[in-house]
Amino acid sequence: MLTSYLTIALRNLAKRKGFTLLNIFGLALGMACCLFILQYVRYERSYDRFHVNAGDIYRLRLDAYQEGQLAWRSATVYPAFAPTMKRDFPEVLDACRLIDAERIMHNPETNVKFAEKKGYFADQAFLNMFSLDLISGDAGTALSGPDKILVSESMAKRYFGRTDVQGKNLVVKDPNFFQTYEISGVFRDYPAHSHLIIDYLISYATFSKLVTQTWRDTTNATETSWGWYDFYTYLQLKPGVDPDAFLAKFPAFTDKYINARYQERKINFRNEVDIIPMPDIHLYSNVNQEAEVNGDGRAVAILFIVALFILAIAWINYVNLSTSRSLERGREVGVRKVLGAMRGQLVRQFLTESVLLNLAAFALALATVVLLMPAFNQFAGKDIPLNFLTDPRFWLMAGAVLALGSLLAGLYPAFVLSAFRPVAVLKGQLKNAASGTMLRKGLIVFQFAASIALIAGTLVVYNQIRFMRNQPLGLDIHQTLVVEGAQSVLDSLYMGSFEPFRNQVLRAPRVKSITASSNVPGNETYWTNGARLLGDGGEELRAHTLYNLGIDETFLEAYQIKLAAGRPFSKASGDDTRNRTVLLNETAVRTFGIPKPEEALNRRLARGNDTLSIVGVVRDFHQEGLQKAINPVAFLFRPDSRGFYSFKIENGDIQETVAAIKSAWDGQFPNDPFHYFFLDESFNKQYEADIRFGRVFSLFAVLAILVACLGLLGLAGYQIVQRTKEIGIRKVLGASATSIVGWLSRDFVLLLLLAIAIATPLAWYFMEQWLTHFAYRINIGWWVFLAAGLAAVTVAFLTVGIQGMRAALANPVRALRSE
């Protein structure tokens, strides 16, 4: 019996090649789009799940509240958290800390040196908690003891040309010391789908030793500090621990170790601590001091919904095209019923056709994904592997979805076609049922409501990205070349090298100015301190955390940053050179409750053990992209800042200018690698994730409309065939081609207007949710939905109009002879 079903199904599909190809192509396009999106979503949700213990590992988050208001949230916490929580909480199986370890590293044997940025000082416990695949070295001791470093295989090849380098040494420049680190092991390159990028790990004992050497620390701050929040801290809970019950113990813990000291000093400041599962960090954590740029869980959820919409649109096309051919297949059903076919047999026959079409479309979709995945990766800015093809779970899921889709898409046409009464069919009395027509119209409304929502979403994403890129930043980042500062020169020799470097560079072609600073726009500021506004009698009025920026006297002028009140720094001022003054931005002034910038001048600010006088207020500017709010910033006079050197340059031969700067650099800082970038390009990288989302979203919005139009094209064609005689009569009676096209398009346009009414609130809701993670955002205007609706109406009208124009221009005599 199955053989018979297959034979008849293949004959029917081959007999109507145009219908078959249109259906297969539409289904394949929808399935391919769905597969692309689902792989993108799957990859985004796979971050950090490669760790064996991923389900039990949580990262701490620190929330700071000032006068009851949230001041900031940070992905980093105090170093004392890890050992104290492991001791105080029986639920904690293990704990580890990471802190950035950017260093210049040098292999004297090969004279290879690089400024390394993707590494951390790490506790030995890291190797127990995280799945680091060691090629060589002992996981039990590789990070125990000082002056040890684990390197990736890529890093080993970069410095030594091979990976068997255990026991070799690297010379590392720490702030004021040159250290020799022993390579205690080599690990396979850390997976890219992680919220951490790790090229090397240095033992935490090395960091403790460095702090002691640099600051003559006698308090063991790297273990006991409750005021230095730069440490990523991870807890591995014992299996079976309830995270919510564990989290409920945190308020008492933070009050005991942290908040009690604020209460004793009557400072209205408190900390709260939260945890986030490690697999959720990439998509659902977007706080200060994230290790890397994270993804967006809302965007991924929206794309997942888009995938389902596209697949539903493709299946709806099949339903519409199949039921629209009911008159054509009616005689076939009537004859088969007269010959004794039961309704169940007819249903199985039509379901067999549906399964064959879906299988052919799925095979074509898979081939498309395999061939185009490299191009899609480049387009989406991801490196999504094709390993899903070898995953049994994918095939089980694909089989289940394919079976369900074939059933849902084929079941209604099968029951409609198998329900025809043979007497009515053979007498030519068969007409389209009103219920079937209403269903097809309802499905068309759904298709275009989804398409219009996608068009509106694309317009919102495009306008938000354009808004962020075109919004005034409050400073000038154009024609700015930035060189990462010198690190190899010791502090005692630095100024003696920097001043000759500055003078030589200013003589280079097209260099207008040079300024030194601890940070540059586009980079998150990690240098923070608590500061307290003092009253006239020295009493503390208000405390807040400030983000510090060390600058020289030319920084504000070079970046064209305006003053709201007061003066800039000057080398001629003794108070400035003795670090007794500070500049604040407008946000910091408001944070301290000072209503006007000029009222902040000459007020005193306590910062650690120092008391600083506010001599100027800087107008707010965007240090980071417009996804984030402007932070309260303290500008400190640091003419010896060596974080970054910013060069303002004129138009012309850029390579000649870069070569001149490099020549001066090599002469003064021969042990430092020369690394430069253009600031506007670097700043705009903050928007890359949103731009990639916009590209992916727009691509699939266009493809969704294309899939919907394929179905509309086929449906319009069949309806025109059914109305051939009516079209001929209208032409004979004098109807113009334009009026016939309008008449044929009228019903579809009315359906599209209904689709616009349904799509508008849905699109508005989802895009409002997406916009909530931007500190500076657009308001969604009514024109977005009008434009989306007009675009859909235009595309649909063209699709139907092309078919209608062909019918309207045909010879009416042939039309009248058709029946």
mmCIF file of C-alpha atoms in Angstrom, residues 526-798:
data_model
loop_
_atom_site.group_PDB
_atom_site.id
_atom_site.type_symbol
_atom_site.label_atom_id
_atom_site.label_comp_id
_atom_site.label_asym_id
_atom_site.label_seq_id
_atom_site.Cartn_x
_atom_site.Cartn_y
_atom_site.Cartn_z
ATOM 1 C CA TYR A 526 38.275 50.322 35.219
ATOM 2 C CA TRP A 527 40.128 52.795 37.442
ATOM 3 C CA THR A 528 37.634 53.707 40.147
ATOM 4 C CA ASN A 529 37.774 55.086 43.674
ATOM 5 C CA GLY A 530 35.334 56.138 46.305
ATOM 6 C CA ALA A 531 35.232 59.910 46.825
ATOM 7 C CA ARG A 532 33.554 62.029 49.499
ATOM 8 C CA LEU A 533 32.355 65.594 49.150
ATOM 9 C CA LEU A 534 33.439 67.622 52.170
ATOM 10 C CA GLY A 535 31.637 70.510 53.807
ATOM 11 C CA ASP A 536 33.238 73.766 54.945
ATOM 12 C CA GLY A 537 34.033 72.228 58.296
ATOM 13 C CA GLY A 538 35.570 69.089 56.799
ATOM 14 C CA GLU A 539 32.517 66.922 57.446
ATOM 15 C CA GLU A 540 31.581 64.311 54.845
ATOM 16 C CA LEU A 541 28.428 65.366 53.004
ATOM 17 C CA ARG A 542 28.053 62.686 50.357
ATOM 18 C CA ALA A 543 30.078 59.740 49.042
ATOM 19 C CA HIS A 544 30.139 58.197 45.618
ATOM 20 C CA THR A 545 32.304 56.041 43.367
ATOM 21 C CA LEU A 546 34.062 58.008 40.622
ATOM 22 C CA TYR A 547 35.630 56.743 37.411
ATOM 23 C CA ASN A 548 39.131 58.154 37.153
ATOM 24 C CA LEU A 549 40.877 59.431 34.043
ATOM 25 C CA GLY A 550 44.490 60.533 34.248
ATOM 26 C CA ILE A 551 45.295 63.241 31.687
ATOM 27 C CA ASP A 552 48.006 65.727 30.838
ATOM 28 C CA GLU A 553 47.482 69.460 30.304
ATOM 29 C CA THR A 554 46.721 69.112 26.559
ATOM 30 C CA PHE A 555 44.072 66.372 26.725
ATOM 31 C CA LEU A 556 40.955 68.589 26.854
ATOM 32 C CA GLU A 557 42.181 70.817 24.042
ATOM 33 C CA ALA A 558 43.256 67.907 21.848
ATOM 34 C CA TYR A 559 39.845 66.239 22.104
ATOM 35 C CA GLN A 560 37.979 69.569 22.018
ATOM 36 C CA ILE A 561 36.253 68.810 25.298
ATOM 37 C CA LYS A 562 34.556 71.909 26.688
ATOM 38 C CA LEU A 563 34.587 73.224 30.236
ATOM 39 C CA ALA A 564 31.283 74.071 31.908
ATOM 40 C CA ALA A 565 33.072 76.036 34.627
ATOM 41 C CA GLY A 566 36.548 76.674 36.008
ATOM 42 C CA ARG A 567 39.892 76.012 34.348
ATOM 43 C CA PRO A 568 41.872 73.093 32.881
ATOM 44 C CA PHE A 569 45.050 71.632 34.367
ATOM 45 C CA SER A 570 48.308 73.525 33.924
ATOM 46 C CA LYS A 571 51.935 72.657 34.575
ATOM 47 C CA ALA A 572 52.349 76.239 35.835
ATOM 48 C CA SER A 573 50.060 75.480 38.787
ATOM 49 C CA GLY A 574 51.860 74.097 41.783
ATOM 50 C CA ASP A 575 48.645 72.589 43.167
ATOM 51 C CA ASP A 576 48.091 70.740 39.898
ATOM 52 C CA THR A 577 51.611 69.317 39.739
ATOM 53 C CA ARG A 578 51.390 68.243 43.393
ATOM 54 C CA ASN A 579 48.126 66.387 42.624
ATOM 55 C CA ARG A 580 46.008 68.545 44.925
ATOM 56 C CA THR A 581 43.338 69.384 42.344
ATOM 57 C CA VAL A 582 40.676 67.549 40.402
ATOM 58 C CA LEU A 583 38.273 68.162 37.528
ATOM 59 C CA LEU A 584 34.804 66.606 37.556
ATOM 60 C CA ASN A 585 32.362 66.037 34.739
ATOM 61 C CA GLU A 586 28.813 67.365 34.930
ATOM 62 C CA THR A 587 27.416 63.941 35.879
ATOM 63 C CA ALA A 588 29.760 63.744 38.890
ATOM 64 C CA VAL A 589 28.717 67.230 40.006
ATOM 65 C CA ARG A 590 25.047 66.253 39.856
ATOM 66 C CA THR A 591 25.822 62.986 41.645
ATOM 67 C CA PHE A 592 27.210 64.938 44.592
ATOM 68 C CA GLY A 593 24.025 66.993 44.706
ATOM 69 C CA ILE A 594 25.556 70.233 43.424
ATOM 70 C CA PRO A 595 22.926 71.948 41.235
ATOM 71 C CA LYS A 596 25.207 74.091 39.043
ATOM 72 C CA PRO A 597 28.748 73.492 37.712
ATOM 73 C CA GLU A 598 30.072 76.847 38.947
ATOM 74 C CA GLU A 599 28.925 76.023 42.481
ATOM 75 C CA ALA A 600 31.312 73.063 42.517
ATOM 76 C CA LEU A 601 34.422 75.207 42.086
ATOM 77 C CA ASN A 602 36.797 75.247 45.072
ATOM 78 C CA ARG A 603 34.743 72.603 46.885
ATOM 79 C CA ARG A 604 36.853 69.898 48.471
ATOM 80 C CA LEU A 605 36.797 66.207 47.663
ATOM 81 C CA ALA A 606 38.314 63.463 49.820
ATOM 82 C CA ARG A 607 39.850 60.650 47.782
ATOM 83 C CA GLY A 608 41.547 58.027 49.886
ATOM 84 C CA ASN A 609 43.945 59.912 52.161
ATOM 85 C CA ASP A 610 44.080 62.912 49.801
ATOM 86 C CA THR A 611 41.968 66.050 49.852
ATOM 87 C CA LEU A 612 41.532 67.596 46.415
ATOM 88 C CA SER A 613 40.179 70.945 45.339
ATOM 89 C CA ILE A 614 37.697 71.038 42.438
ATOM 90 C CA VAL A 615 39.133 73.580 39.965
ATOM 91 C CA GLY A 616 37.007 72.837 36.918
ATOM 92 C CA VAL A 617 33.895 71.090 35.622
ATOM 93 C CA VAL A 618 34.076 69.319 32.267
ATOM 94 C CA ARG A 619 31.028 69.041 30.052
ATOM 95 C CA ASP A 620 29.720 65.505 29.757
ATOM 96 C CA PHE A 621 31.013 63.386 26.897
ATOM 97 C CA HIS A 622 30.523 59.756 25.964
ATOM 98 C CA GLN A 623 33.498 57.708 27.099
ATOM 99 C CA GLU A 624 31.726 54.600 25.816
ATOM 100 C CA GLY A 625 29.035 53.872 23.249
ATOM 101 C CA LEU A 626 25.479 55.054 23.681
ATOM 102 C CA GLN A 627 24.417 51.676 25.001
ATOM 103 C CA LYS A 628 25.731 52.901 28.363
ATOM 104 C CA ALA A 629 24.970 55.956 30.471
ATOM 105 C CA ILE A 630 27.652 58.559 31.178
ATOM 106 C CA ASN A 631 29.512 57.763 34.404
ATOM 107 C CA PRO A 632 30.635 60.295 37.036
ATOM 108 C CA VAL A 633 34.271 60.996 36.133
ATOM 109 C CA ALA A 634 37.169 62.524 38.060
ATOM 110 C CA PHE A 635 40.001 63.907 35.922
ATOM 111 C CA LEU A 636 43.376 63.718 37.639
ATOM 112 C CA PHE A 637 46.476 65.557 36.503
ATOM 113 C CA ARG A 638 48.895 62.835 35.417
ATOM 114 C CA PRO A 639 51.326 64.230 32.818
ATOM 115 C CA ASP A 640 53.269 60.975 33.122
ATOM 116 C CA SER A 641 50.259 58.865 32.044
ATOM 117 C CA ARG A 642 51.445 56.078 29.817
ATOM 118 C CA GLY A 643 48.221 54.236 29.070
ATOM 119 C CA PHE A 644 47.693 55.772 25.627
ATOM 120 C CA TYR A 645 49.187 58.483 23.436
ATOM 121 C CA SER A 646 46.697 60.260 21.178
ATOM 122 C CA PHE A 647 47.967 61.992 18.045
ATOM 123 C CA LYS A 648 45.836 64.513 16.196
ATOM 124 C CA ILE A 649 46.878 64.298 12.553
ATOM 125 C CA GLU A 650 46.067 66.096 9.328
ATOM 126 C CA ASN A 651 44.793 64.534 6.113
ATOM 127 C CA GLY A 652 47.464 63.230 3.797
ATOM 128 C CA ASP A 653 49.806 60.279 3.552
ATOM 129 C CA ILE A 654 48.799 58.376 6.671
ATOM 130 C CA GLN A 655 51.412 55.675 6.192
ATOM 131 C CA GLU A 656 54.193 58.253 6.099
ATOM 132 C CA THR A 657 52.893 59.742 9.351
ATOM 133 C CA VAL A 658 52.639 56.339 11.014
ATOM 134 C CA ALA A 659 56.165 55.480 9.847
ATOM 135 C CA ALA A 660 57.527 58.720 11.346
ATOM 136 C CA ILE A 661 55.806 58.045 14.684
ATOM 137 C CA LYS A 662 57.103 54.459 14.693
ATOM 138 C CA SER A 663 60.641 55.639 13.979
ATOM 139 C CA ALA A 664 60.514 57.973 16.974
ATOM 140 C CA TRP A 665 58.955 55.205 19.066
ATOM 141 C CA ASP A 666 61.624 52.654 18.213
ATOM 142 C CA GLY A 667 64.298 55.177 19.104
ATOM 143 C CA GLN A 668 62.927 55.963 22.573
ATOM 144 C CA PHE A 669 61.094 52.742 23.521
ATOM 145 C CA PRO A 670 62.960 49.933 21.724
ATOM 146 C CA ASN A 671 61.666 47.233 24.090
ATOM 147 C CA ASP A 672 57.993 48.080 23.569
ATOM 148 C CA PRO A 673 55.968 46.769 20.612
ATOM 149 C CA PHE A 674 54.435 49.526 18.497
ATOM 150 C CA HIS A 675 50.678 49.068 18.350
ATOM 151 C CA TYR A 676 48.352 51.742 16.993
ATOM 152 C CA PHE A 677 44.729 52.182 15.964
ATOM 153 C CA PHE A 678 42.448 54.919 14.687
ATOM 154 C CA LEU A 679 40.106 56.095 17.391
ATOM 155 C CA ASP A 680 36.928 56.509 15.330
ATOM 156 C CA GLU A 681 37.231 52.932 14.056
ATOM 157 C CA SER A 682 37.936 51.627 17.544
ATOM 158 C CA PHE A 683 35.026 53.574 19.049
ATOM 159 C CA ASN A 684 32.580 52.239 16.465
ATOM 160 C CA LYS A 685 33.578 48.652 17.306
ATOM 161 C CA GLN A 686 31.342 49.026 20.360
ATOM 162 C CA TYR A 687 28.391 48.922 17.989
ATOM 163 C CA GLU A 688 29.543 45.846 16.068
ATOM 164 C CA ALA A 689 27.309 43.419 17.976
ATOM 165 C CA ASP A 690 24.254 45.592 17.320
ATOM 166 C CA ILE A 691 25.266 46.101 13.685
ATOM 167 C CA ARG A 692 25.653 42.341 13.220
ATOM 168 C CA PHE A 693 22.240 41.772 14.793
ATOM 169 C CA GLY A 694 20.790 44.403 12.464
ATOM 170 C CA ARG A 695 22.336 42.725 9.418
ATOM 171 C CA VAL A 696 21.097 39.260 10.395
ATOM 172 C CA PHE A 697 17.649 40.554 11.318
ATOM 173 C CA SER A 698 17.327 42.521 8.059
ATOM 174 C CA LEU A 699 18.489 39.597 5.917
ATOM 175 C CA PHE A 700 15.910 37.230 7.314
ATOM 176 C CA ALA A 701 13.184 39.865 7.253
ATOM 177 C CA VAL A 702 13.758 40.201 3.497
ATOM 178 C CA LEU A 703 13.811 36.422 3.050
ATOM 179 C CA ALA A 704 10.611 36.046 5.089
ATOM 180 C CA ILE A 705 8.879 38.509 2.764
ATOM 181 C CA LEU A 706 10.255 36.607 -0.233
ATOM 182 C CA VAL A 707 8.861 33.325 1.105
ATOM 183 C CA ALA A 708 5.479 34.956 1.715
ATOM 184 C CA CYS A 709 5.490 36.442 -1.792
ATOM 185 C CA LEU A 710 6.242 33.043 -3.331
ATOM 186 C CA GLY A 711 3.083 31.706 -1.746
ATOM 187 C CA LEU A 712 1.156 34.792 -2.775
ATOM 188 C CA LEU A 713 2.470 34.432 -6.332
ATOM 189 C CA GLY A 714 1.245 30.849 -6.590
ATOM 190 C CA LEU A 715 -2.073 31.613 -4.898
ATOM 191 C CA ALA A 716 -2.751 34.598 -7.155
ATOM 192 C CA GLY A 717 -1.887 32.527 -10.204
ATOM 193 C CA TYR A 718 -4.393 29.811 -9.306
ATOM 194 C CA GLN A 719 -7.114 32.312 -8.498
ATOM 195 C CA ILE A 720 -6.552 34.029 -11.845
ATOM 196 C CA VAL A 721 -6.805 30.659 -13.625
ATOM 197 C CA GLN A 722 -10.130 30.046 -11.870
ATOM 198 C CA ARG A 723 -11.354 33.490 -12.983
ATOM 199 C CA THR A 724 -10.157 33.250 -16.578
ATOM 200 C CA LYS A 725 -13.656 33.336 -18.043
ATOM 201 C CA GLU A 726 -14.726 36.235 -15.815
ATOM 202 C CA ILE A 727 -11.635 38.218 -16.870
ATOM 203 C CA GLY A 728 -12.468 37.576 -20.531
ATOM 204 C CA ILE A 729 -16.066 38.804 -20.094
ATOM 205 C CA ARG A 730 -14.886 41.964 -18.323
ATOM 206 C CA LYS A 731 -12.464 42.713 -21.165
ATOM 207 C CA VAL A 732 -15.164 42.185 -23.793
ATOM 208 C CA LEU A 733 -17.412 44.601 -21.874
ATOM 209 C CA GLY A 734 -14.690 47.257 -22.028
ATOM 210 C CA ALA A 735 -12.708 46.884 -18.786
ATOM 211 C CA SER A 736 -9.155 48.220 -19.011
ATOM 212 C CA ALA A 737 -6.094 46.222 -17.991
ATOM 213 C CA THR A 738 -5.519 48.593 -15.071
ATOM 214 C CA SER A 739 -9.032 48.143 -13.704
ATOM 215 C CA ILE A 740 -8.737 44.356 -13.980
ATOM 216 C CA VAL A 741 -5.428 44.389 -12.080
ATOM 217 C CA GLY A 742 -6.995 46.603 -9.402
ATOM 218 C CA TRP A 743 -10.003 44.305 -9.147
ATOM 219 C CA LEU A 744 -7.776 41.221 -8.780
ATOM 220 C CA SER A 745 -5.544 42.965 -6.175
ATOM 221 C CA ARG A 746 -8.367 44.441 -4.095
ATOM 222 C CA ASP A 747 -8.959 41.420 -1.875
ATOM 223 C CA PHE A 748 -5.246 40.970 -1.170
ATOM 224 C CA VAL A 749 -4.786 44.657 -0.271
ATOM 225 C CA LEU A 750 -7.670 44.464 2.204
ATOM 226 C CA LEU A 751 -6.043 41.435 3.817
ATOM 227 C CA LEU A 752 -2.763 43.341 4.058
ATOM 228 C CA LEU A 753 -4.453 46.251 5.805
ATOM 229 C CA LEU A 754 -5.728 43.802 8.403
ATOM 230 C CA ALA A 755 -2.214 42.360 8.698
ATOM 231 C CA ILE A 756 -0.839 45.869 9.371
ATOM 232 C CA ALA A 757 -3.339 46.347 12.187
ATOM 233 C CA ILE A 758 -2.251 43.051 13.790
ATOM 234 C CA ALA A 759 1.489 43.481 13.237
ATOM 235 C CA THR A 760 1.814 47.041 14.586
ATOM 236 C CA PRO A 761 1.297 46.349 18.330
ATOM 237 C CA LEU A 762 3.319 43.122 18.175
ATOM 238 C CA ALA A 763 6.297 44.795 16.487
ATOM 239 C CA TRP A 764 6.093 47.755 18.861
ATOM 240 C CA TYR A 765 6.176 45.481 21.930
ATOM 241 C CA PHE A 766 9.137 43.345 20.857
ATOM 242 C CA MET A 767 11.230 46.270 19.637
ATOM 243 C CA GLU A 768 10.538 48.225 22.827
ATOM 244 C CA GLN A 769 11.920 45.229 24.710
ATOM 245 C CA TRP A 770 15.048 45.259 22.535
ATOM 246 C CA LEU A 771 15.563 49.003 23.018
ATOM 247 C CA THR A 772 15.478 48.786 26.805
ATOM 248 C CA HIS A 773 19.170 47.841 27.011
ATOM 249 C CA PHE A 774 20.273 51.121 25.425
ATOM 250 C CA ALA A 775 20.891 54.060 27.759
ATOM 251 C CA TYR A 776 20.322 56.411 24.810
ATOM 252 C CA ARG A 777 17.672 55.267 22.369
ATOM 253 C CA ILE A 778 15.184 56.370 19.779
ATOM 254 C CA ASN A 779 11.452 56.591 20.272
ATOM 255 C CA ILE A 780 9.536 54.363 17.880
ATOM 256 C CA GLY A 781 7.537 56.677 15.624
ATOM 257 C CA TRP A 782 4.274 55.938 13.867
ATOM 258 C CA TRP A 783 6.034 56.339 10.506
ATOM 259 C CA VAL A 784 7.911 53.054 11.105
ATOM 260 C CA PHE A 785 4.707 51.037 10.912
ATOM 261 C CA LEU A 786 3.357 53.127 8.044
ATOM 262 C CA ALA A 787 6.563 52.531 6.078
ATOM 263 C CA ALA A 788 6.520 48.805 6.898
ATOM 264 C CA GLY A 789 2.891 48.536 5.818
ATOM 265 C CA LEU A 790 3.466 50.456 2.588
ATOM 266 C CA ALA A 791 6.471 48.289 1.782
ATOM 267 C CA ALA A 792 4.432 45.107 2.291
ATOM 268 C CA VAL A 793 1.486 46.450 0.286
ATOM 269 C CA THR A 794 3.810 47.503 -2.534
ATOM 270 C CA VAL A 795 5.553 44.133 -2.693
ATOM 271 C CA ALA A 796 2.256 42.251 -2.556
ATOM 272 C CA PHE A 797 0.669 44.504 -5.179
ATOM 273 C CA LEU A 798 3.618 43.961 -7.506
#
